[in-house]
CSV table of C-alpha atoms in Angstrom, one decimal:
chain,number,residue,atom,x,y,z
A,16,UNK,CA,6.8,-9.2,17.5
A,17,UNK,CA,3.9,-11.5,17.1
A,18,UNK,CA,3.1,-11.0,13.2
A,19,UNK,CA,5.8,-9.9,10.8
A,20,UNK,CA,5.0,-9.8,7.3
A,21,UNK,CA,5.7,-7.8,3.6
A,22,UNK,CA,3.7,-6.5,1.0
A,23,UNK,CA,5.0,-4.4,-2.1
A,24,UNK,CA,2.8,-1.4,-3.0
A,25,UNK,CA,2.7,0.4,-6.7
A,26,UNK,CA,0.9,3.8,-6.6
A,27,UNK,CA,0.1,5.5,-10.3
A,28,UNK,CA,-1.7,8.8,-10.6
A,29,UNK,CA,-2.4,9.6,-14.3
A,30,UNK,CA,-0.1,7.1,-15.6
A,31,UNK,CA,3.1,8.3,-13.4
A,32,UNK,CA,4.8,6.4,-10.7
A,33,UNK,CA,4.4,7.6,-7.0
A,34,UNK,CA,7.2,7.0,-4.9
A,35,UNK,CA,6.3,5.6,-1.6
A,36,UNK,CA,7.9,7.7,1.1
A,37,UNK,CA,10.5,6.4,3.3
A,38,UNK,CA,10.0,6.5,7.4
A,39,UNK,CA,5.9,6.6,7.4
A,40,UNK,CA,4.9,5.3,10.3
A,41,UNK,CA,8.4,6.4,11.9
A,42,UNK,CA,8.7,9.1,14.2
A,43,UNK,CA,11.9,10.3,16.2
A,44,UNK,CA,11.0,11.4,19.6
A,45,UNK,CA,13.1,13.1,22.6
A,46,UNK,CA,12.7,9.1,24.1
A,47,UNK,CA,13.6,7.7,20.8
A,48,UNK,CA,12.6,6.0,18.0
A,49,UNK,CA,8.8,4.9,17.5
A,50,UNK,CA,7.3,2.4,14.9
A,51,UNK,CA,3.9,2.1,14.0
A,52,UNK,CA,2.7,-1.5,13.2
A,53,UNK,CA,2.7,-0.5,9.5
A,54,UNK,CA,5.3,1.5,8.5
A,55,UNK,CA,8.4,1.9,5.7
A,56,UNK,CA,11.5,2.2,6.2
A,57,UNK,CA,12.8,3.0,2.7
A,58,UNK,CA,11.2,4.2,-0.9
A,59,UNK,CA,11.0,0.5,-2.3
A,60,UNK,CA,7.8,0.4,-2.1
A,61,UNK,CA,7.5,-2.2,1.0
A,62,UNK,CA,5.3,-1.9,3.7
A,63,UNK,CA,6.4,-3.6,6.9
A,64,UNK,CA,3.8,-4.9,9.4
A,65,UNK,CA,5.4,-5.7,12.5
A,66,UNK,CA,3.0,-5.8,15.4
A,67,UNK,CA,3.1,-7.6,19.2
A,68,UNK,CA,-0.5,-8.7,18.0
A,69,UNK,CA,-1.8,-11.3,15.5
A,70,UNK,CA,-4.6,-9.1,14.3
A,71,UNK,CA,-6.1,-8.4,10.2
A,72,UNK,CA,-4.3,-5.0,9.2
A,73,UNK,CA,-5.9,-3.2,6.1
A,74,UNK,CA,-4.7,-1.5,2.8
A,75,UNK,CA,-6.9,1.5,4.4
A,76,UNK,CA,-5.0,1.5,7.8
A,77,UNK,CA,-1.3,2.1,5.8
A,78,UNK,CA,-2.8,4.9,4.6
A,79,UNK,CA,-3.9,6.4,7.3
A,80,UNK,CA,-0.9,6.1,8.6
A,81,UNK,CA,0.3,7.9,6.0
A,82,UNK,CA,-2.0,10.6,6.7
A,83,UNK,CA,-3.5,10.0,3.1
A,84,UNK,CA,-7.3,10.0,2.0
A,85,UNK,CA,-7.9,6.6,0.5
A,86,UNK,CA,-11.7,5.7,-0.2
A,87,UNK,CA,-13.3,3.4,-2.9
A,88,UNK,CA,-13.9,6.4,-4.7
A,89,UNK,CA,-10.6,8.7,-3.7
A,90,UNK,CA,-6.7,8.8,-3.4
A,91,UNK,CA,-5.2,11.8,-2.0
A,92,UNK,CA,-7.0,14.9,-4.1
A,93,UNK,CA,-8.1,12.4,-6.8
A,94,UNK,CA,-11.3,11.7,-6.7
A,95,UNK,CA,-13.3,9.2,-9.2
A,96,UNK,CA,-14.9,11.7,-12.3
A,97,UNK,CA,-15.3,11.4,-15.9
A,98,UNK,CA,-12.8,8.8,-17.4
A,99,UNK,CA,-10.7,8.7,-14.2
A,100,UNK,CA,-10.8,6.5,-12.0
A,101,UNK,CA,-9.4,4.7,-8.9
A,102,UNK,CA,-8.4,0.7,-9.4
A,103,UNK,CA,-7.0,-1.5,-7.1
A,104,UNK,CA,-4.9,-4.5,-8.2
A,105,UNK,CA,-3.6,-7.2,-5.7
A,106,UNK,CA,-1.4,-10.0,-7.2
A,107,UNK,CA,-2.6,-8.7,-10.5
A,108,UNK,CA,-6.2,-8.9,-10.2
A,109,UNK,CA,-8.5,-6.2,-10.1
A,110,UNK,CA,-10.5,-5.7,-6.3
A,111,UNK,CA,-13.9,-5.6,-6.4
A,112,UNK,CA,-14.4,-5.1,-2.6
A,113,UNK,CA,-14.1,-1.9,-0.5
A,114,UNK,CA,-10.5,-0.9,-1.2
A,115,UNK,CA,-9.4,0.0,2.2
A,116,UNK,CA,-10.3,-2.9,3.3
A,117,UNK,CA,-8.4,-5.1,1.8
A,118,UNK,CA,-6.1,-7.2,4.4
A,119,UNK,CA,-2.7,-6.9,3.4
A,120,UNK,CA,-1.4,-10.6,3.6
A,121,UNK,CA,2.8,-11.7,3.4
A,122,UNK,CA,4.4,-11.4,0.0
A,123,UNK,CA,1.8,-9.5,-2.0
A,124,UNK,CA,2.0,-7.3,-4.7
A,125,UNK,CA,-0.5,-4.6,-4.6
A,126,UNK,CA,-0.8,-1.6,-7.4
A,127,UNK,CA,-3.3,1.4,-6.5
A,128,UNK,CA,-3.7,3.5,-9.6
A,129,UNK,CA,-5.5,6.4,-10.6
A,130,UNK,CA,-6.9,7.6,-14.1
A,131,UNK,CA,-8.3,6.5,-17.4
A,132,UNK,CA,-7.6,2.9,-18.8
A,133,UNK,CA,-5.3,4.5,-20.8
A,134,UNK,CA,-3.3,5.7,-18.3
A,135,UNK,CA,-3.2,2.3,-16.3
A,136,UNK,CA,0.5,0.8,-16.0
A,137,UNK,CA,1.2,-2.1,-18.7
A,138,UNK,CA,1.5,-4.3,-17.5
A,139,UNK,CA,0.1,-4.0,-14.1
A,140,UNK,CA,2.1,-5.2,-11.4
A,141,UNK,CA,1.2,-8.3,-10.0
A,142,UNK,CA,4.8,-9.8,-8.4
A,143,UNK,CA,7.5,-8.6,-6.9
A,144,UNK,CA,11.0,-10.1,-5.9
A,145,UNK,CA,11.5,-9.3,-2.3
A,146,UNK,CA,14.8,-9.3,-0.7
A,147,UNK,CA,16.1,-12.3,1.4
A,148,UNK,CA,14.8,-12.4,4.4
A,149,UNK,CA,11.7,-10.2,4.1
């Protein structure tokens, strides 16, 4: 493994906390065990990009991964309309660039939410204490 780094993802829809699944980007086969570059391994919230090449890897490619929509304008089902609204923070502040694009970089937080303001986590998340060793 050529790059090995961590980021921590929040995901709110309508004010609620989404649990990131454990195991995406993990699949059992009859040969044994195979890992996507991005994957999880638990429901911390972690993402884990381990990858024989030193390449960019994007907020949009973990969710594809995932096997979740995730546009500028969508998550999931949710799409932007009326007061609701996707909103992407990294270390706190708010992206203004393509969403999916977004390069995940070692030791960041990074809080996708959907709704109104109001609904919007308080505060948003813009650290988190990884374990030793991550």
């Amino acid at each position: 493994t050529l790059l090995h780094i961590h980021q921590h993802l929040d995901l709110y829809v309508a004010g609620q906390p989404i649990t990131i699944p454990a195991n995406i980007g993990i699949a059992e086969t009859a040969s044994g065990v195979l890992f996507s570059p991005i994957h999880t391994h638990d429901t911390s919230g972690i993402i884990h990009v381990e990858s024989p090449t030193v390449r960019p890897f994007t907020l949009g490619e973990f969710f594809d991964v995932w096997g979740v929509r995730f546009t500028s304008d969508c998550i999931g089902g949710n799409c932007n309309g009326g007061d609701a609204r996707l909103r992407v923070y990294v270390d706190g502040d708010l992206a203004t660039r393509d969403v999916a694009e977004i390069r995940l970089t070692s030791h960041e937080e990074i809080a996708v939410t959907f709704g109104t303001r109001a609904q919007l986590p308080s505060p948003i998340p813009s650290g988190y204490t990884f374990p030793i060793g991550t």
